[in-house]
Short mmCIF file of C-alpha atoms and ligand atoms in Angstrom, two decimals:
data_model
loop_
_atom_site.label_atom_id
_atom_site.label_comp_id
_atom_site.label_asym_id
_atom_site.label_seq_id
_atom_site.Cartn_x
_atom_site.Cartn_y
_atom_site.Cartn_z
CA MET A 27 24.99 0.64 -34.28
CA GLU A 28 21.83 2.40 -33.22
CA PHE A 29 20.04 1.83 -29.93
CA GLY A 30 17.48 -0.67 -31.30
CA GLN A 31 20.00 -2.67 -33.28
CA GLU A 32 22.34 -2.90 -30.28
CA ILE A 33 19.51 -4.14 -28.14
CA ILE A 34 18.40 -6.73 -30.70
CA ALA A 35 21.97 -7.97 -31.18
CA TRP A 36 22.29 -8.36 -27.40
CA TYR A 37 18.90 -10.14 -27.26
CA HIS A 38 19.92 -12.79 -29.81
CA GLN A 39 22.85 -13.70 -27.57
CA HIS A 40 21.32 -13.47 -24.12
CA LYS A 41 17.55 -14.04 -24.26
CA ARG A 42 15.88 -16.59 -22.03
CA SER A 43 14.01 -19.37 -23.73
CA LEU A 44 10.39 -18.88 -22.64
CA PRO A 45 7.37 -20.77 -23.98
CA TRP A 46 5.26 -17.72 -24.82
CA ARG A 47 8.04 -16.51 -27.10
CA GLU A 48 7.54 -19.59 -29.26
CA THR A 49 3.99 -18.71 -30.30
CA ASN A 50 2.14 -15.96 -32.11
CA ASP A 51 -1.24 -17.08 -30.76
CA PRO A 52 -2.66 -13.89 -29.19
CA TYR A 53 -4.63 -15.92 -26.62
CA LEU A 54 -1.50 -17.64 -25.26
CA ILE A 55 0.45 -14.38 -25.31
CA TRP A 56 -2.39 -12.74 -23.39
CA LEU A 57 -2.31 -15.55 -20.79
CA SER A 58 1.41 -15.04 -20.28
CA GLU A 59 1.16 -11.26 -20.10
CA ILE A 60 -1.57 -11.24 -17.46
CA ILE A 61 0.15 -13.93 -15.40
CA LEU A 62 3.40 -11.96 -15.50
CA GLN A 63 1.88 -8.71 -14.26
CA GLN A 64 3.35 -8.08 -10.80
CA THR A 65 4.95 -11.54 -10.96
CA ARG A 66 8.51 -12.72 -11.57
CA VAL A 67 9.10 -14.94 -14.60
CA ASP A 68 10.24 -17.94 -12.54
CA GLN A 69 7.15 -17.65 -10.36
CA GLY A 70 4.77 -17.17 -13.32
CA LEU A 71 6.17 -19.97 -15.48
CA PRO A 72 4.40 -22.92 -13.76
CA TYR A 73 1.14 -20.96 -13.88
CA TYR A 74 1.55 -20.37 -17.59
CA TYR A 75 2.06 -24.11 -18.15
CA ARG A 76 -0.94 -24.91 -15.95
CA PHE A 77 -3.28 -22.46 -17.66
CA SER A 78 -2.19 -23.23 -21.22
CA GLU A 79 -2.66 -26.93 -20.47
CA HIS A 80 -5.99 -26.69 -18.62
CA TYR A 81 -7.41 -24.07 -21.00
CA PRO A 82 -5.64 -24.46 -24.35
CA THR A 83 -8.06 -22.14 -26.17
CA VAL A 84 -10.04 -19.06 -25.23
CA ALA A 85 -13.20 -21.18 -25.63
CA ASP A 86 -11.96 -23.57 -22.92
CA PHE A 87 -11.15 -20.66 -20.66
CA ALA A 88 -14.52 -18.98 -21.17
CA ALA A 89 -16.38 -22.24 -20.47
CA ALA A 90 -14.52 -22.94 -17.22
CA ASP A 91 -16.04 -22.39 -13.80
CA GLU A 92 -14.76 -19.27 -12.01
CA GLY A 93 -13.98 -21.28 -8.86
CA GLU A 94 -11.83 -23.64 -10.93
CA ILE A 95 -9.92 -20.71 -12.45
CA LEU A 96 -9.38 -19.09 -9.06
CA LYS A 97 -8.16 -22.41 -7.72
CA ASP A 98 -5.63 -22.66 -10.56
CA TRP A 99 -4.61 -19.07 -9.84
CA GLN A 100 -4.11 -19.72 -6.13
CA GLY A 101 -0.84 -18.36 -4.79
CA LEU A 102 -0.33 -15.82 -7.56
CA GLY A 103 -2.14 -12.96 -5.80
CA TYR A 104 -4.05 -10.02 -7.33
CA TYR A 105 -7.02 -12.27 -7.94
CA SER A 106 -8.94 -9.60 -9.85
CA ARG A 107 -6.62 -10.46 -12.74
CA ALA A 108 -8.09 -13.97 -12.95
CA ARG A 109 -11.66 -12.71 -12.73
CA ASN A 110 -11.03 -10.06 -15.40
CA MET A 111 -9.49 -12.70 -17.63
CA HIS A 112 -12.56 -14.87 -17.30
CA HIS A 113 -14.81 -11.95 -18.14
CA THR A 114 -12.62 -11.11 -21.16
CA ALA A 115 -12.62 -14.69 -22.42
CA LYS A 116 -16.42 -14.77 -22.34
CA LEU A 117 -16.57 -11.45 -24.15
CA VAL A 118 -14.21 -12.74 -26.84
CA MET A 119 -16.57 -15.68 -27.34
CA ASP A 120 -19.63 -13.40 -27.56
CA LYS A 121 -18.34 -10.39 -29.45
CA HIS A 122 -15.45 -11.82 -31.49
CA GLN A 123 -16.87 -15.28 -32.22
CA GLY A 124 -14.05 -16.90 -30.27
CA ARG A 125 -11.28 -15.25 -32.30
CA PHE A 126 -8.92 -13.58 -29.86
CA PRO A 127 -8.20 -10.03 -31.16
CA LYS A 128 -4.73 -9.22 -32.43
CA SER A 129 -4.95 -5.53 -33.22
CA TYR A 130 -4.09 -2.86 -30.66
CA ALA A 131 -7.37 -1.01 -31.34
CA GLU A 132 -9.48 -4.09 -30.52
CA LEU A 133 -7.33 -5.30 -27.62
CA ILE A 134 -7.42 -2.00 -25.75
CA GLN A 135 -11.22 -2.31 -25.55
CA LEU A 136 -10.99 -5.50 -23.48
CA LYS A 137 -11.20 -5.56 -19.70
CA GLY A 138 -7.88 -5.93 -17.91
CA ILE A 139 -5.89 -4.98 -21.02
CA GLY A 140 -4.13 -1.64 -20.78
CA GLU A 141 -1.77 0.14 -23.15
CA TYR A 142 1.24 -2.00 -22.30
CA THR A 143 -0.56 -5.34 -22.70
CA ALA A 144 -2.29 -4.27 -25.93
CA ALA A 145 1.09 -3.21 -27.37
CA ALA A 146 2.73 -6.46 -26.26
CA ILE A 147 0.03 -8.77 -27.70
CA SER A 148 -0.36 -6.86 -30.99
CA SER A 149 3.37 -6.58 -31.61
CA PHE A 150 4.22 -10.16 -30.59
CA SER A 151 1.33 -11.74 -32.49
CA GLN A 152 1.24 -9.68 -35.69
CA ASN A 153 4.25 -7.35 -35.50
CA GLU A 154 2.08 -4.25 -35.09
CA ALA A 155 4.24 -1.16 -34.63
CA LYS A 156 3.30 -0.27 -31.04
CA ALA A 157 6.09 0.21 -28.52
CA VAL A 158 5.80 -1.49 -25.13
CA LEU A 159 6.48 0.51 -22.02
CA ASP A 160 6.81 -1.52 -18.84
CA GLY A 161 8.95 -0.92 -15.75
CA ASN A 162 12.00 -2.39 -17.48
CA VAL A 163 11.69 -0.10 -20.48
CA PHE A 164 11.03 3.00 -18.36
CA ARG A 165 14.19 2.29 -16.37
CA LEU A 166 16.37 1.66 -19.40
CA LEU A 167 15.19 4.76 -21.30
CA SER A 168 15.39 6.97 -18.24
CA ARG A 169 18.99 5.92 -17.63
CA PHE A 170 20.16 5.80 -21.22
CA PHE A 171 18.83 9.30 -22.00
CA GLY A 172 19.39 10.65 -18.48
CA PHE A 173 15.77 11.84 -18.17
CA ASP A 174 14.63 12.52 -14.60
CA THR A 175 10.96 13.30 -15.34
CA PRO A 176 9.06 10.99 -12.92
CA ILE A 177 7.99 7.91 -14.86
CA ASN A 178 4.60 7.74 -13.09
CA SER A 179 3.70 11.41 -13.76
CA THR A 180 1.48 12.40 -16.69
CA ALA A 181 4.37 14.28 -18.28
CA GLY A 182 6.69 11.31 -17.78
CA LYS A 183 4.28 8.83 -19.32
CA LYS A 184 3.93 11.03 -22.41
CA LEU A 185 7.66 11.70 -22.69
CA PHE A 186 8.69 8.04 -22.40
CA SER A 187 5.84 6.81 -24.57
CA ASP A 188 6.81 9.19 -27.40
CA LEU A 189 10.45 8.20 -27.01
CA ALA A 190 9.68 4.48 -26.99
CA ASN A 191 7.66 4.82 -30.20
CA GLN A 192 10.44 6.79 -31.90
CA LEU A 193 12.98 4.10 -31.01
CA LEU A 194 10.80 1.21 -32.18
CA ILE A 195 11.97 -0.53 -35.34
CA PRO A 196 8.61 -0.88 -37.13
CA GLU A 197 9.53 -3.80 -39.39
CA HIS A 198 10.73 -5.76 -36.32
CA ALA A 199 8.29 -4.40 -33.75
CA GLY A 200 7.70 -7.70 -31.91
CA LEU A 201 11.38 -8.59 -31.79
CA TYR A 202 12.42 -5.09 -30.71
CA ASN A 203 9.80 -5.03 -27.94
CA GLN A 204 10.88 -8.42 -26.61
CA ALA A 205 14.49 -7.33 -26.73
CA VAL A 206 14.10 -4.00 -24.97
CA MET A 207 12.13 -5.56 -22.11
CA GLU A 208 14.59 -8.42 -21.75
CA PHE A 209 17.50 -6.01 -21.73
CA GLY A 210 15.91 -4.02 -18.92
CA ALA A 211 15.08 -7.19 -16.97
CA LEU A 212 18.47 -8.91 -17.26
CA HIS A 213 21.06 -6.26 -18.01
CA CYS A 214 19.95 -2.75 -17.01
CA LYS A 215 18.56 -4.16 -13.74
CA PRO A 216 17.09 -2.01 -10.95
CA LYS A 217 20.01 -2.80 -8.66
CA ASN A 218 23.56 -3.52 -9.81
CA PRO A 219 23.04 -3.05 -13.58
CA LEU A 220 25.76 -4.70 -15.65
CA CYS A 221 27.26 -1.45 -16.89
CA GLU A 222 30.79 -2.79 -17.27
CA THR A 223 29.71 -5.20 -19.99
CA CYS A 224 26.98 -3.01 -21.46
CA PRO A 225 26.97 -2.42 -25.22
CA LEU A 226 25.26 0.96 -24.60
CA GLN A 227 27.80 2.18 -22.07
CA THR A 228 29.54 4.89 -24.15
CA ALA A 229 26.23 6.55 -25.08
CA CYS A 230 24.46 6.01 -21.73
CA VAL A 231 23.94 9.38 -20.04
CA ALA A 232 23.38 7.91 -16.58
CA TYR A 233 26.61 5.93 -16.80
CA GLN A 234 28.63 8.82 -18.15
CA THR A 235 27.31 11.23 -15.52
CA ASN A 236 27.30 8.74 -12.64
CA ARG A 237 23.53 9.01 -12.04
CA ILE A 238 22.52 5.37 -12.39
CA ALA A 239 21.27 5.00 -8.81
CA GLU A 240 19.10 8.16 -9.14
CA LEU A 241 17.25 7.02 -12.25
CA PRO A 242 14.44 6.44 -12.94
CA VAL A 243 12.63 8.94 -10.72
CA LYS A 244 9.26 7.91 -9.36
CA LEU A 245 6.65 9.97 -7.49
CA LYS A 246 5.70 8.58 -4.12
CA THR A 247 2.57 6.49 -4.43
CA LEU A 248 -0.39 5.86 -2.17
CA LYS A 249 -0.03 5.32 1.54
CA VAL A 250 -0.25 1.73 2.65
CA ARG A 251 -3.42 0.94 4.61
CA GLU A 252 -3.02 -1.17 7.75
CA ARG A 253 -5.77 -3.70 8.51
CA PHE A 254 -6.24 -6.08 11.40
CA PHE A 255 -7.95 -9.41 10.77
CA ASN A 256 -9.10 -11.65 13.61
CA TYR A 257 -10.03 -14.96 12.04
CA VAL A 258 -12.13 -17.49 13.92
CA VAL A 259 -11.21 -21.08 13.13
CA LEU A 260 -13.78 -23.71 14.06
CA TYR A 261 -13.30 -27.34 13.05
CA THR A 262 -16.03 -29.78 14.08
CA ASP A 263 -17.67 -33.01 12.87
CA SER A 264 -19.49 -30.85 10.30
CA GLY A 265 -16.14 -29.73 8.85
CA LEU A 266 -14.21 -26.50 8.88
CA LEU A 267 -16.20 -23.29 9.00
CA MET A 268 -15.31 -21.08 6.04
CA LYS A 269 -16.61 -17.90 4.48
CA LYS A 270 -16.93 -16.91 0.84
CA ARG A 271 -15.68 -13.37 0.41
CA GLY A 272 -17.99 -10.84 -1.14
CA PRO A 273 -17.54 -7.94 -3.59
CA ASN A 274 -15.92 -4.53 -2.95
CA ASP A 275 -12.91 -5.78 -1.04
CA ILE A 276 -9.79 -7.86 -1.54
CA TRP A 277 -10.03 -11.55 -2.51
CA GLN A 278 -13.49 -11.41 -4.03
CA ASN A 279 -15.07 -14.92 -4.25
CA LEU A 280 -12.17 -16.60 -2.49
CA TYR A 281 -12.64 -18.46 0.78
CA ASP A 282 -11.33 -17.50 4.19
CA PHE A 283 -12.76 -17.86 7.74
CA PRO A 284 -15.35 -15.89 9.70
CA LEU A 285 -13.59 -12.60 10.14
CA PHE A 286 -13.72 -9.87 12.75
CA GLU A 287 -11.88 -6.88 11.42
CA THR A 288 -10.88 -4.37 14.08
CA SER A 289 -8.80 -1.21 14.37
CA ALA A 290 -6.11 -3.18 16.22
CA LEU A 291 -5.58 -6.87 16.90
CA LEU A 292 -7.68 -8.25 19.75
CA GLY A 293 -6.59 -10.58 22.52
CA PRO A 294 -8.57 -13.86 22.71
CA GLY A 295 -10.46 -12.65 25.79
CA GLU A 296 -11.50 -9.46 23.98
CA LEU A 297 -12.63 -11.30 20.88
CA VAL A 298 -14.94 -13.76 22.64
CA GLN A 299 -16.67 -10.85 24.39
CA ASP A 300 -17.19 -8.90 21.18
CA SER A 301 -20.93 -8.55 20.51
CA GLY A 302 -20.58 -9.67 16.87
CA PHE A 303 -18.69 -12.76 18.00
CA VAL A 304 -21.24 -13.61 20.70
CA LYS A 305 -24.11 -13.21 18.21
CA HIS A 306 -22.62 -15.95 16.04
CA PHE A 307 -20.85 -18.24 18.48
CA GLY A 308 -22.58 -17.68 21.83
CA SER A 309 -20.82 -16.98 25.08
CA THR A 310 -19.58 -20.45 26.04
CA VAL A 311 -16.73 -21.02 23.61
CA THR A 312 -13.25 -22.13 24.55
CA VAL A 313 -10.21 -20.65 22.87
CA LYS A 314 -7.96 -23.64 22.09
CA ASN A 315 -5.08 -21.63 20.73
CA MET A 316 -4.19 -18.54 18.89
CA GLN A 317 -1.74 -18.22 16.00
CA GLY A 318 -0.14 -15.13 14.60
CA PRO A 319 -0.12 -12.30 14.03
CA VAL A 320 1.06 -12.95 10.48
CA LYS A 321 1.99 -10.01 8.31
CA HIS A 322 0.68 -10.20 4.75
CA LEU A 323 1.50 -7.53 2.19
CA LEU A 324 -0.72 -6.52 -0.70
CA SER A 325 -0.03 -3.69 -3.13
CA HIS A 326 -1.61 -0.96 -0.97
CA GLN A 327 -2.52 -2.81 2.17
CA ARG A 328 -0.63 -4.35 5.04
CA LEU A 329 -2.65 -7.05 6.75
CA TRP A 330 -2.05 -8.34 10.25
CA ALA A 331 -3.90 -11.58 10.67
CA GLN A 332 -4.32 -13.80 13.66
CA PHE A 333 -6.14 -17.10 13.82
CA ILE A 334 -8.16 -17.87 16.92
CA VAL A 335 -8.94 -21.56 17.06
CA ILE A 336 -12.05 -22.20 19.14
CA GLU A 337 -14.24 -25.03 20.38
CA SER A 338 -17.93 -24.53 20.88
CA ALA A 339 -20.55 -26.74 22.51
CA VAL A 340 -23.30 -25.19 20.41
CA LYS A 341 -23.62 -24.81 16.65
CA PRO A 342 -22.86 -21.25 15.56
CA ALA A 343 -25.43 -19.04 13.86
CA LEU A 344 -24.19 -18.98 10.28
CA ASP A 345 -24.17 -15.96 8.02
CA GLN A 346 -25.39 -16.56 4.48
CA ASP A 347 -21.86 -16.81 3.08
CA TRP A 348 -20.48 -19.18 5.75
CA ILE A 349 -20.20 -22.84 4.88
CA TRP A 350 -18.94 -26.04 6.41
CA VAL A 351 -16.22 -27.67 4.35
CA GLN A 352 -14.82 -31.14 4.85
CA ALA A 353 -11.03 -31.23 4.99
CA GLU A 354 -10.79 -33.31 1.79
CA ASP A 355 -12.89 -30.73 -0.11
CA LEU A 356 -10.65 -27.77 0.76
CA LYS A 357 -8.56 -28.43 -2.32
CA ASN A 358 -11.58 -27.49 -4.44
CA LEU A 359 -11.92 -24.02 -2.93
CA ALA A 360 -9.73 -21.11 -3.95
CA GLN A 361 -8.15 -19.50 -0.91
CA PRO A 362 -5.83 -16.50 -0.48
CA LYS A 363 -2.23 -17.54 0.15
CA LEU A 364 -2.49 -16.38 3.77
CA ILE A 365 -5.31 -18.88 4.42
CA PHE A 366 -3.82 -21.64 2.31
CA GLU A 367 -0.56 -21.49 4.28
CA PHE A 368 -2.37 -21.44 7.60
CA LEU A 369 -4.36 -24.54 6.59
CA ILE A 370 -1.26 -26.51 5.65
CA ASN A 371 0.06 -26.04 9.18
CA PHE A 372 -3.33 -26.43 10.82
CA PHE A 373 -3.94 -29.88 9.35
CA LYS A 374 -0.37 -30.95 9.96
CA LEU A 375 -0.81 -29.99 13.60
CA ASN A 376 -4.27 -31.50 13.77
CA ARG A 377 -2.99 -34.86 12.55
CA ASN A 378 -0.40 -35.07 15.29
S1 SF4 B 15 25.44 1.46 -19.04
FE1 SF4 B 15 24.45 0.68 -17.22
S2 SF4 B 15 22.78 2.12 -16.82
FE2 SF4 B 15 23.46 2.48 -18.92
S3 SF4 B 15 22.10 1.20 -20.18
FE3 SF4 B 15 23.93 -0.01 -19.73
S4 SF4 B 15 23.41 -1.20 -17.91
FE4 SF4 B 15 21.91 0.49 -18.07
#
């Protein structure tokens, strides 16, 4: 059997039953694809159910409030995905009269949809002959053919993209694409691939030449940026003091606390003497306790966050984007996971 047929035969036996595989609605496939970017299937599954239930059509999604969408997205990270999706849904309503595009050429024009996602949606929804190329496919092809061209180099992208399109079975494009990704995810795994039971073993160059651990090759990516967040937590009769995050940084439009970002973490004594702090909170605050530092990893940033819980006899001078929020209303505000997890503990402790 040829490569594609082997993979499809394997897929029929081993595939996972996943809800987005039961539909050819391009809107629902799009939801699943964006949710699954940078996310494991088991983690993304409840979000897919939530979104497909809360917003069963692109019209429902476009009409929703951004805060509501971010709230539903909470915990999944990479929040720009949710904002881009909202933008795209509105554009589909305006420019495509609410009909979610199915063709690769139309899909690739939409915000947040790159080559992989356009190929996935067009092939799954209407069997368009466009090969998908995600991390799983790169790994499988690199190993099977023994190619060591870095998969994130320009030459590597071209090489593997041409190869993937040559291997595609055009009359079964959707099925082949599902199969090749599933094979990479479950069988030719990054670590401990199941070579001993692999139907491709005799033709697999990496297996035959003992180079599985070396492939695929990847160029080193960007350096991780370290950031130090000193959060001020103030809970009074007016509520909890929170801040809506602005543009041009992580977590746009999500809520955290008044933040003093520094080049290293500050001690509580240093923070309360900081001129920015004094401008907002005065010079007579008491530090009740300090929690952290907590390490929080993003794709290219490593955050060190500490939470300085204070009491103040005077009302602070609020910035425009600072608001008081009653504890029972916190559930209506989208927060980064770091903040959400802090709040769970904070209110548990505060109740005791
Ligand atoms: S033999 Fe091993 S490395 Fe080669 S395709 Fe199969 S699982 Fe992947």
